[in-house]
């Protein structure tokens, strides 16, 4: 903005001058400061603060890819059993990739995002598995399988929008789910099923006898009522 001699003289005398036109502010230092605070907060495990300062950057520059990435990863790690924020994280990652103009930085960003998506997905699956192991209800089983499907849908969304595939995590997720089912059966379902009920124990000579179930009798065969048997089948 150029000043006329009259404007300059008025500023010197009155200290005030009316300026017409658009004044552009350079917020580079402010943005860099916010990004630094956001990154440091995330690195120290404070995802909430990291997201707050990433949002401050996005209020100034909605297309800042670094802030979009930090917002996404910070939001993702604030996921809980009641609030899955991974879809929100994936949306931020997609926007970050879309707005990164530097080709070299773009490739690095894609690799970073690929690792983050895999880690976030496995963390969410682990959370669901832990819930199911403690309370192997039909509702929690449905939530576990729904989370697995949702994870695959997010991967497909990233491939469609960004043209890259996250690190392979399906094998580890499948093993995690299988172990959760086994632990839930041995630790909760079987105990409920055999609590105070007789077991058939067969020795090597084929002779059978009955005894009450003990905690270490997980490999024995019980003789429950039809109600208990139906209940067991429904929870397997």
Coordinates of N, CA and C in Angstrom, one line a residue:
X1 N 0.9 -1.2 0.0 CA 0.0 0.0 0.0 C 0.9 1.2 0.0
X2 N 0.7 2.1 -1.0 CA 1.5 3.3 -1.1 C 0.7 4.5 -0.5
X3 N 1.4 5.3 0.2 CA 0.7 6.5 0.8 C 1.0 7.7 -0.1
X4 N 0.0 8.6 -0.2 CA 0.2 9.9 -0.8 C 0.9 10.8 0.1
X5 N 1.5 11.9 -0.4 CA 2.2 12.9 0.5 C 1.2 13.4 1.5
X6 N -0.1 13.6 1.1 CA -1.0 14.1 2.1 C -1.3 13.1 3.2
X7 N -1.4 11.8 2.9 CA -1.6 10.8 3.9 C -0.4 10.8 4.9
X8 N 0.8 10.8 4.3 CA 2.0 10.8 5.2 C 2.0 11.9 6.1
X9 N 1.7 13.1 5.6 CA 1.7 14.3 6.4 C 0.7 14.2 7.5
X10 N -0.5 13.7 7.2 CA -1.6 13.6 8.2 C -1.2 12.6 9.3
X11 N -0.5 11.5 8.9 CA 0.0 10.5 9.9 C 1.0 11.2 10.8
X12 N 1.8 12.0 10.3 CA 2.9 12.6 11.1 C 2.2 13.6 12.1
X13 N 1.2 14.3 11.7 CA 0.6 15.3 12.5 C -0.5 14.7 13.5
X14 N -1.4 13.9 12.9 CA -2.5 13.4 13.7 C -2.3 12.0 14.2
X15 N -1.4 11.3 13.6 CA -1.2 9.9 14.0 C -2.2 8.9 13.5
X16 N -3.2 9.4 12.7 CA -4.3 8.6 12.2 C -4.5 8.9 10.7
X17 N -4.7 7.9 9.9 CA -5.1 8.1 8.5 C -6.0 7.0 8.0
X18 N -7.0 7.4 7.2 CA -7.9 6.4 6.7 C -7.3 5.9 5.4
X19 N -7.2 4.5 5.4 CA -6.7 3.9 4.2 C -7.8 3.1 3.5
X20 N -7.8 3.3 2.2 CA -8.8 2.6 1.4 C -8.1 1.5 0.6
X21 N -8.9 0.4 0.4 CA -8.3 -0.7 -0.3 C -8.2 -1.9 0.7
X22 N -7.5 -3.0 0.2 CA -7.3 -4.2 1.0 C -6.0 -4.3 1.6
X23 N -5.9 -4.6 2.9 CA -4.6 -4.7 3.6 C -4.4 -6.2 3.9
X24 N -3.3 -6.7 3.4 CA -3.0 -8.1 3.6 C -2.0 -8.3 4.8
X25 N -2.4 -9.1 5.8 CA -1.6 -9.3 6.9 C -0.7 -10.5 6.7
X26 N 0.5 -10.5 7.1 CA 1.4 -11.6 7.0 C 1.3 -12.4 8.3
X27 N 0.6 -13.5 8.3 CA 0.4 -14.4 9.5 C 1.4 -15.5 9.5
X28 N 2.5 -15.5 8.7 CA 3.4 -16.6 8.6 C 4.0 -17.0 9.9
X29 N 4.4 -16.0 10.7 CA 5.1 -16.3 12.0 C 4.1 -16.8 13.0
X30 N 2.8 -16.3 12.9 CA 1.8 -16.8 13.8 C 1.4 -18.2 13.5
X31 N 1.3 -18.5 12.2 CA 1.0 -19.9 11.8 C 2.1 -20.8 12.2
X32 N 3.3 -20.5 12.0 CA 4.4 -21.3 12.3 C 4.5 -21.6 13.8
X33 N 4.1 -20.5 14.6 CA 4.1 -20.7 16.1 C 3.0 -21.7 16.5
X34 N 1.8 -21.5 15.9 CA 0.7 -22.4 16.3 C 1.1 -23.9 15.9
X35 N 1.7 -24.0 14.7 CA 2.0 -25.4 14.2 C 3.1 -26.0 15.1
X36 N 4.0 -25.2 15.6 CA 5.0 -25.7 16.5 C 4.4 -26.1 17.8
X37 N 3.5 -25.3 18.4 CA 2.8 -25.7 19.6 C 2.0 -27.0 19.4
X38 N 1.3 -27.1 18.3 CA 0.5 -28.2 18.0 C 1.3 -29.5 17.9
X39 N 2.4 -29.4 17.2 CA 3.3 -30.5 17.0 C 3.9 -31.0 18.4
X40 N 4.4 -30.0 19.1 CA 5.0 -30.3 20.4 C 4.0 -31.0 21.4
X41 N 2.7 -30.5 21.3 CA 1.7 -31.0 22.2 C 1.4 -32.5 21.8
X42 N 1.3 -32.7 20.4 CA 1.1 -34.1 20.0 C 2.2 -35.0 20.4
X43 N 3.4 -34.6 20.2 CA 4.6 -35.4 20.5 C 4.7 -35.7 22.0
X44 N 4.1 -34.9 22.8 CA 4.1 -35.1 24.3 C 2.9 -35.8 24.7
X45 N 2.0 -36.2 23.8 CA 0.9 -37.0 24.1 C -0.4 -36.2 24.5
X46 N -0.4 -34.9 24.2 CA -1.5 -34.1 24.5 C -2.3 -33.8 23.2
X47 N -3.1 -34.8 22.8 CA -3.8 -34.7 21.5 C -4.8 -33.6 21.5
X48 N -5.4 -33.4 22.6 CA -6.5 -32.3 22.7 C -5.9 -31.0 22.4
X49 N -4.8 -30.6 23.0 CA -4.1 -29.3 22.8 C -3.6 -29.3 21.4
X50 N -3.1 -30.4 20.9 CA -2.6 -30.4 19.5 C -3.7 -30.1 18.5
X51 N -4.9 -30.6 18.7 CA -6.0 -30.3 17.9 C -6.4 -28.8 18.0
X52 N -6.4 -28.3 19.2 CA -6.8 -26.9 19.4 C -5.9 -26.0 18.6
X53 N -4.6 -26.2 18.6 CA -3.7 -25.3 17.9 C -3.7 -25.5 16.4
X54 N -4.0 -26.7 16.0 CA -4.2 -27.0 14.6 C -5.4 -26.2 14.1
X55 N -6.4 -26.2 14.9 CA -7.7 -25.5 14.5 C -7.4 -24.0 14.4
X56 N -6.5 -23.4 15.3 CA -6.2 -22.0 15.2 C -5.5 -21.7 13.9
X57 N -4.7 -22.6 13.4 CA -4.0 -22.4 12.1 C -5.1 -22.4 11.0
X58 N -6.0 -23.4 11.1 CA -7.0 -23.5 10.0 C -8.0 -22.4 10.0
X59 N -8.2 -21.7 11.1 CA -9.0 -20.5 11.1 C -8.4 -19.4 10.3
X60 N -7.0 -19.4 10.2 CA -6.3 -18.4 9.4 C -6.1 -18.9 8.0
X61 N -5.8 -20.1 7.9 CA -5.5 -20.7 6.6 C -6.2 -22.1 6.5
X62 N -7.4 -22.2 6.0 CA -8.1 -23.5 6.0 C -7.5 -24.6 5.1
X63 N -6.5 -24.2 4.3 CA -5.9 -25.2 3.4 C -4.5 -25.6 3.8
X64 N -4.1 -25.2 5.0 CA -2.7 -25.5 5.4 C -2.6 -27.0 5.7
X65 N -1.9 -27.7 4.9 CA -1.8 -29.2 4.9 C -1.2 -29.7 6.2
X66 N -0.3 -29.0 6.7 CA 0.4 -29.4 8.0 C -0.7 -29.4 9.1
X67 N -1.5 -28.3 9.2 CA -2.5 -28.2 10.2 C -3.6 -29.3 10.0
X68 N -3.9 -29.5 8.8 CA -5.0 -30.5 8.5 C -4.5 -31.9 8.9
X69 N -3.2 -32.2 8.7 CA -2.7 -33.5 9.1 C -2.7 -33.6 10.6
X70 N -2.2 -32.5 11.3 CA -2.1 -32.5 12.8 C -3.5 -32.6 13.4
X71 N -4.4 -31.9 12.8 CA -5.8 -32.0 13.3 C -6.3 -33.5 13.2
X72 N -6.0 -34.1 12.0 CA -6.5 -35.5 11.8 C -5.9 -36.5 12.8
X73 N -4.6 -36.4 12.9 CA -3.9 -37.4 13.8 C -4.3 -37.2 15.2
X74 N -4.4 -35.9 15.6 CA -4.8 -35.6 17.0 C -6.2 -36.0 17.3
X75 N -7.1 -35.8 16.4 CA -8.5 -36.2 16.5 C -8.6 -37.8 16.6
X76 N -7.8 -38.4 15.7 CA -7.9 -39.9 15.7 C -7.5 -40.5 17.0
X77 N -6.5 -40.0 17.7 CA -6.0 -40.6 18.9 C -6.8 -40.1 20.1
X78 N -7.9 -39.3 19.9 CA -8.8 -39.0 21.0 C -10.1 -40.0 20.9
X79 N -10.0 -41.0 20.0 CA -11.1 -41.9 19.9 C -11.3 -42.7 21.2
X80 N -12.5 -42.9 21.5 CA -12.9 -43.7 22.7 C -13.9 -44.7 22.2
X81 N -14.3 -45.6 23.2 CA -15.3 -46.6 22.8 C -16.7 -46.0 22.5
X82 N -16.9 -44.8 23.0 CA -18.2 -44.1 22.7 C -18.1 -43.1 21.6
X83 N -16.9 -42.7 21.2 CA -16.7 -41.7 20.2 C -15.6 -42.0 19.3
X84 N -15.9 -42.6 18.1 CA -14.9 -43.0 17.1 C -14.6 -41.8 16.2
X85 N -13.4 -41.2 16.4 CA -13.1 -40.0 15.5 C -12.2 -40.4 14.4
X86 N -12.0 -41.7 14.1 CA -11.1 -42.1 13.0 C -11.6 -41.6 11.7
X87 N -12.9 -41.7 11.4 CA -13.5 -41.2 10.1 C -13.1 -39.8 9.9
X88 N -13.2 -39.0 11.0 CA -12.9 -37.5 11.0 C -11.4 -37.4 10.6
X89 N -10.6 -38.2 11.2 CA -9.1 -38.2 11.0 C -8.9 -38.4 9.5
X90 N -9.5 -39.4 9.0 CA -9.3 -39.8 7.6 C -9.7 -38.7 6.6
X91 N -10.8 -38.0 6.9 CA -11.2 -36.8 6.1 C -10.1 -35.7 6.2
X92 N -9.6 -35.5 7.3 CA -8.5 -34.5 7.5 C -7.3 -34.9 6.7
X93 N -6.9 -36.2 6.7 CA -5.8 -36.7 6.0 C -6.0 -36.5 4.5
X94 N -7.2 -36.8 4.0 CA -7.5 -36.6 2.6 C -7.3 -35.2 2.2
X95 N -7.8 -34.2 3.0 CA -7.7 -32.8 2.7 C -6.2 -32.4 2.7
X96 N -5.5 -32.9 3.7 CA -4.0 -32.5 3.8 C -3.3 -33.0 2.5
X97 N -3.6 -34.2 2.0 CA -2.9 -34.7 0.8 C -3.4 -33.8 -0.4
X98 N -4.6 -33.5 -0.4 CA -5.2 -32.7 -1.5 C -4.5 -31.3 -1.6
X99 N -4.2 -30.7 -0.4 CA -3.6 -29.4 -0.4 C -2.1 -29.3 -0.3
X100 N -1.4 -30.4 -0.4 CA 0.0 -30.4 -0.3 C 0.6 -30.3 -1.8
X101 N 1.1 -29.1 -2.1 CA 1.5 -28.9 -3.5 C 2.9 -29.4 -3.8
X102 N 3.8 -29.5 -2.8 CA 5.2 -29.9 -3.0 C 5.2 -31.5 -3.2
X103 N 5.7 -31.9 -4.3 CA 5.6 -33.3 -4.7 C 6.4 -34.2 -3.7
X104 N 7.6 -33.8 -3.4 CA 8.4 -34.5 -2.4 C 7.8 -34.6 -1.1
X105 N 7.3 -33.5 -0.6 CA 6.6 -33.5 0.7 C 5.3 -34.3 0.7
X106 N 4.7 -34.3 -0.5 CA 3.4 -35.1 -0.7 C 3.7 -36.6 -0.5
X107 N 4.7 -37.1 -1.1 CA 5.0 -38.5 -1.0 C 5.3 -38.9 0.5
X108 N 6.1 -38.0 1.2 CA 6.4 -38.2 2.6 C 5.1 -38.2 3.4
X109 N 4.2 -37.3 3.1 CA 2.9 -37.1 3.8 C 2.1 -38.4 3.6
X110 N 2.0 -38.9 2.4 CA 1.3 -40.1 2.1 C 1.8 -41.3 2.9
X111 N 3.1 -41.4 3.0 CA 3.7 -42.5 3.8 C 3.4 -42.4 5.2
X112 N 3.5 -41.2 5.7 CA 3.1 -40.9 7.2 C 1.7 -41.2 7.4
X113 N 0.8 -40.8 6.6 CA -0.6 -41.0 6.8 C -0.9 -42.5 6.7
X114 N -0.3 -43.2 5.8 CA -0.5 -44.6 5.7 C -0.2 -45.4 7.0
X115 N 0.9 -45.0 7.6 CA 1.3 -45.6 8.9 C 0.3 -45.2 10.0
X116 N -0.1 -43.9 10.0 CA -1.1 -43.4 11.0 C -2.4 -44.1 10.9
X117 N -2.9 -44.3 9.7 CA -4.2 -45.0 9.5 C -4.2 -46.4 10.0
X118 N -3.1 -47.1 9.7 CA -2.9 -48.5 10.2 C -2.9 -48.5 11.7
X119 N -2.1 -47.6 12.3 CA -2.0 -47.6 13.8 C -3.3 -47.2 14.5
X120 N -4.0 -46.3 13.9 CA -5.3 -45.8 14.5 C -6.3 -47.0 14.4
X121 N -6.3 -47.6 13.2 CA -7.3 -48.7 13.0 C -7.0 -49.8 14.0
X122 N -5.8 -50.2 14.1 CA -5.5 -51.3 15.0 C -5.8 -51.0 16.5
X123 N -5.5 -49.7 16.8 CA -5.8 -49.2 18.2 C -7.3 -49.3 18.5
X124 N -8.1 -48.9 17.5 CA -9.6 -49.0 17.7 C -10.0 -50.4 17.8
X125 N -9.5 -51.3 16.9 CA -9.8 -52.7 17.0 C -9.4 -53.3 18.3
X126 N -8.3 -52.9 18.8 CA -7.8 -53.4 20.1 C -8.7 -53.0 21.3
X127 N -9.2 -51.8 21.2 CA -10.2 -51.2 22.2 C -11.5 -52.1 22.1
X128 N -12.0 -52.3 20.9 CA -13.2 -53.1 20.8 C -13.0 -54.5 21.3
X129 N -11.8 -55.1 21.0 CA -11.5 -56.5 21.5 C -11.5 -56.5 23.0
X130 N -10.9 -55.5 23.6 CA -10.8 -55.5 25.1 C -12.2 -55.4 25.7
X131 N -13.0 -54.6 25.1 CA -14.4 -54.5 25.6 C -15.1 -55.9 25.5
X132 N -14.9 -56.5 24.3 CA -15.6 -57.8 24.1 C -15.1 -58.9 25.0
X133 N -13.8 -58.9 25.3 CA -13.3 -59.9 26.2 C -13.9 -59.8 27.6
X134 N -14.1 -58.6 28.0 CA -14.6 -58.4 29.4 C -16.2 -58.6 29.4
X135 N -16.8 -58.3 28.3 CA -18.3 -58.4 28.3 C -18.7 -59.0 26.9
X136 N -18.6 -60.3 26.7 CA -18.8 -60.9 25.4 C -20.3 -61.0 25.1
X137 N -21.0 -59.9 25.0 CA -22.4 -59.8 24.6 C -22.6 -59.8 23.1
X138 N -23.8 -60.1 22.7 CA -24.0 -60.1 21.3 C -23.9 -58.7 20.7
X139 N -24.3 -57.7 21.5 CA -24.1 -56.3 21.1 C -22.6 -55.9 20.9
X140 N -21.8 -56.3 21.8 CA -20.4 -56.0 21.6 C -19.7 -56.8 20.5
X141 N -20.2 -58.0 20.2 CA -19.7 -58.8 19.1 C -20.1 -58.1 17.8
X142 N -21.3 -57.5 17.7 CA -21.8 -56.8 16.5 C -20.9 -55.6 16.3
X143 N -20.6 -54.9 17.4 CA -19.8 -53.6 17.4 C -18.4 -54.0 16.9
X144 N -17.8 -55.1 17.3 CA -16.5 -55.5 16.9 C -16.5 -55.8 15.4
X145 N -17.4 -56.5 14.9 CA -17.4 -56.8 13.4 C -17.8 -55.5 12.6
X146 N -18.6 -54.7 13.2 CA -18.9 -53.4 12.5 C -17.7 -52.6 12.4
X147 N -16.9 -52.6 13.4 CA -15.6 -51.8 13.4 C -14.7 -52.3 12.4
X148 N -14.6 -53.6 12.2 CA -13.7 -54.2 11.2 C -14.2 -53.8 9.8
X149 N -15.5 -53.8 9.6 CA -16.0 -53.4 8.3 C -15.8 -51.9 8.0
X150 N -16.0 -51.1 9.1 CA -15.8 -49.7 8.9 C -14.3 -49.4 8.6
X151 N -13.4 -50.1 9.2 CA -12.0 -49.9 8.9 C -11.7 -50.2 7.4
X152 N -12.2 -51.2 6.9 CA -12.0 -51.5 5.5 C -12.6 -50.5 4.6
X153 N -13.8 -50.0 5.0 CA -14.4 -48.9 4.2 C -13.6 -47.7 4.2
X154 N -12.9 -47.3 5.3 CA -12.1 -46.2 5.4 C -10.9 -46.3 4.5
X155 N -10.3 -47.5 4.4 CA -9.2 -47.8 3.6 C -9.6 -47.6 2.1
X156 N -10.7 -48.1 1.7 CA -11.2 -47.9 0.3 C -11.5 -46.5 0.0
X157 N -11.9 -45.7 1.0 CA -12.2 -44.3 0.8 C -10.8 -43.6 0.6
X158 N -9.8 -43.9 1.3 CA -8.5 -43.3 1.1 C -7.9 -43.6 -0.3
X159 N -8.1 -44.9 -0.7 CA -7.6 -45.3 -2.0 C -8.3 -44.5 -3.1
X160 N -9.6 -44.4 -2.9 CA -10.4 -43.7 -4.0 C -10.1 -42.2 -4.0
X161 N -9.9 -41.5 -2.9 CA -9.7 -40.1 -2.8 C -8.2 -39.7 -3.0
X162 N -7.3 -40.5 -2.5 CA -5.9 -40.1 -2.5 C -5.0 -40.9 -3.4
X163 N -5.5 -42.1 -3.8 CA -4.7 -42.9 -4.6 C -3.6 -43.7 -3.9
X164 N -3.7 -43.9 -2.6 CA -2.7 -44.7 -2.0 C -3.4 -45.6 -1.0
X165 N -2.6 -46.7 -0.6 CA -3.2 -47.7 0.3 C -2.4 -47.7 1.6
X166 N -3.1 -47.7 2.7 CA -2.4 -47.7 4.0 C -1.7 -49.0 4.2
X167 N -0.8 -49.1 5.2 CA 0.0 -50.3 5.5 C -1.0 -51.4 5.8
X168 N -0.6 -52.6 5.4 CA -1.5 -53.8 5.7 C -1.7 -54.0 7.2
X169 N -2.9 -54.1 7.5 CA -3.2 -54.4 9.0 C -4.3 -55.5 9.2
X170 N -4.8 -56.0 8.1 CA -5.9 -56.9 8.2 C -5.5 -58.2 8.9
X171 N -4.3 -58.7 8.6 CA -3.9 -59.9 9.3 C -3.7 -59.8 10.8
X172 N -3.1 -58.7 11.2 CA -3.0 -58.4 12.6 C -4.3 -58.2 13.3
X173 N -5.2 -57.5 12.6 CA -6.6 -57.3 13.1 C -7.4 -58.6 13.2
X174 N -7.2 -59.5 12.3 CA -7.9 -60.8 12.3 C -7.4 -61.6 13.5
X175 N -6.1 -61.6 13.7 CA -5.5 -62.4 14.8 C -6.0 -61.8 16.1
X176 N -6.1 -60.5 16.2 CA -6.5 -59.8 17.4 C -8.0 -60.2 17.7
X177 N -8.8 -60.2 16.7 CA -10.2 -60.6 16.9 C -10.4 -62.1 17.3
X178 N -9.6 -62.9 16.7 CA -9.6 -64.3 17.0 C -9.2 -64.6 18.5
X179 N -8.1 -63.9 18.9 CA -7.7 -64.0 20.3 C -8.7 -63.5 21.3
X180 N -9.4 -62.4 20.9 CA -10.4 -61.9 21.8 C -11.5 -62.9 21.9
X181 N -11.9 -63.5 20.8 CA -13.0 -64.5 20.9 C -12.6 -65.7 21.8
X182 N -11.4 -66.2 21.7 CA -10.9 -67.3 22.5 C -10.8 -66.9 24.0
X183 N -10.3 -65.7 24.2 CA -10.1 -65.2 25.6 C -11.5 -65.0 26.2
X184 N -12.4 -64.5 25.5 CA -13.8 -64.3 26.0 C -14.5 -65.6 26.3
X185 N -14.3 -66.6 25.5 CA -14.9 -67.9 25.7 C -14.3 -68.6 26.9
X186 N -12.9 -68.6 27.0 CA -12.3 -69.2 28.1 C -12.5 -68.4 29.4
X187 N -12.4 -67.1 29.3 CA -12.4 -66.3 30.6 C -13.8 -66.0 31.1
X188 N -14.8 -65.9 30.2 CA -16.1 -65.5 30.7 C -17.2 -66.5 30.3
X189 N -17.3 -66.8 29.0 CA -18.5 -67.6 28.5 C -18.4 -69.0 29.2
X190 N -17.3 -69.7 29.1 CA -17.2 -71.0 29.6 C -17.4 -71.1 31.1
X191 N -17.0 -70.1 31.8 CA -17.2 -70.1 33.3 C -18.7 -69.9 33.6
X192 N -19.4 -69.1 32.8 CA -20.8 -68.9 33.0 C -21.5 -70.2 32.7
X193 N -21.0 -70.9 31.6 CA -21.7 -72.1 31.1 C -21.5 -73.3 32.0
X194 N -20.4 -73.4 32.7 CA -20.1 -74.5 33.5 C -20.2 -74.3 35.0
X195 N -20.5 -73.1 35.4 CA -20.6 -72.7 36.8 C -21.5 -73.6 37.6
X196 N -20.9 -74.5 38.5 CA -21.7 -75.4 39.3 C -22.4 -76.6 38.6
X197 N -22.1 -76.8 37.3 CA -22.7 -77.8 36.5 C -21.8 -79.0 36.3
X198 N -22.3 -80.2 36.2 CA -21.5 -81.4 36.1 C -20.7 -81.5 34.7
X199 N -19.6 -82.0 34.8 CA -18.8 -82.3 33.6 C -18.6 -83.8 33.4
X200 N -18.5 -84.2 32.1 CA -18.2 -85.6 31.8 C -16.7 -85.7 31.6
X201 N -16.0 -86.5 32.4 CA -14.5 -86.7 32.3 C -14.3 -88.1 31.8
X202 N -13.6 -88.2 30.7 CA -13.4 -89.5 30.1 C -11.9 -89.8 30.2
X203 N -11.5 -91.0 30.8 CA -10.1 -91.3 30.9 C -9.7 -92.1 29.6
X204 N -8.4 -92.6 29.6 CA -7.9 -93.2 28.4 C -8.5 -94.6 28.2
X205 N -9.3 -95.1 29.2 CA -9.9 -96.4 29.0 C -11.4 -96.2 28.6
X206 N -11.8 -95.0 28.3 CA -13.1 -94.7 27.9 C -14.2 -94.7 29.0
X207 N -13.7 -94.7 30.3 CA -14.6 -94.7 31.4 C -14.9 -93.3 31.8
X208 N -16.2 -93.0 31.9 CA -16.7 -91.7 32.2 C -17.1 -91.5 33.6
X209 N -17.0 -90.3 34.2 CA -17.5 -90.0 35.5 C -17.8 -88.6 35.5
X210 N -18.6 -88.2 36.5 CA -19.0 -86.8 36.6 C -18.3 -86.1 37.8
X211 N -18.2 -84.8 37.6 CA -17.7 -83.9 38.7 C -18.1 -82.5 38.4
X212 N -18.0 -81.6 39.4 CA -18.4 -80.3 39.2 C -17.3 -79.5 38.5
X213 N -17.6 -78.5 37.7 CA -16.6 -77.8 36.9 C -15.7 -77.0 37.8
X214 N -14.4 -77.0 37.4 CA -13.4 -76.2 38.1 C -12.9 -75.1 37.1
X215 N -12.3 -74.0 37.6 CA -11.8 -73.0 36.7 C -10.8 -73.5 35.6
X216 N -10.1 -74.6 36.0 CA -9.1 -75.1 35.0 C -9.6 -76.2 34.1
X217 N -10.9 -76.4 34.1 CA -11.6 -77.5 33.3 C -12.1 -76.9 32.0
X218 N -11.4 -76.0 31.4 CA -11.9 -75.4 30.2 C -11.9 -76.3 29.0
X219 N -11.2 -77.4 29.1 CA -11.1 -78.3 27.9 C -12.1 -79.5 28.1
X220 N -12.9 -79.5 29.2 CA -13.8 -80.6 29.4 C -15.1 -80.4 28.7
X221 N -15.9 -81.4 28.6 CA -17.2 -81.3 28.0 C -18.3 -81.3 29.1
X222 N -19.2 -80.2 29.1 CA -20.2 -80.1 30.1 C -21.5 -80.8 29.6
X223 N -22.4 -81.0 30.6 CA -23.7 -81.6 30.2 C -24.7 -80.6 30.7
X224 N -25.0 -79.5 30.0 CA -25.9 -78.5 30.5 C -27.4 -78.8 30.1
X225 N -28.2 -77.9 30.6 CA -29.6 -78.0 30.1 C -29.7 -77.4 28.7
X226 N -30.8 -77.6 28.1 CA -31.0 -77.1 26.7 C -30.9 -75.5 26.7
X227 N -31.4 -74.9 27.8 CA -31.3 -73.5 27.9 C -29.9 -73.0 27.9
X228 N -29.0 -73.6 28.7 CA -27.6 -73.3 28.8 C -26.9 -73.5 27.5
X229 N -27.2 -74.6 26.9 CA -26.6 -75.0 25.6 C -26.9 -74.0 24.5
X230 N -28.2 -73.6 24.5 CA -28.6 -72.6 23.5 C -27.9 -71.2 23.8
X231 N -27.8 -70.9 25.0 CA -27.1 -69.7 25.4 C -25.6 -69.7 25.0
X232 N -25.0 -70.9 25.2 CA -23.6 -71.0 24.8 C -23.4 -70.8 23.3
X233 N -24.3 -71.4 22.5 CA -24.2 -71.3 21.0 C -24.4 -69.9 20.6
X234 N -25.3 -69.2 21.3 CA -25.6 -67.8 20.9 C -24.4 -66.9 21.2
X235 N -23.5 -67.2 22.1 CA -22.4 -66.4 22.5 C -21.1 -66.8 21.8
X236 N -21.1 -67.8 21.1 CA -19.8 -68.3 20.5 C -19.5 -67.5 19.3

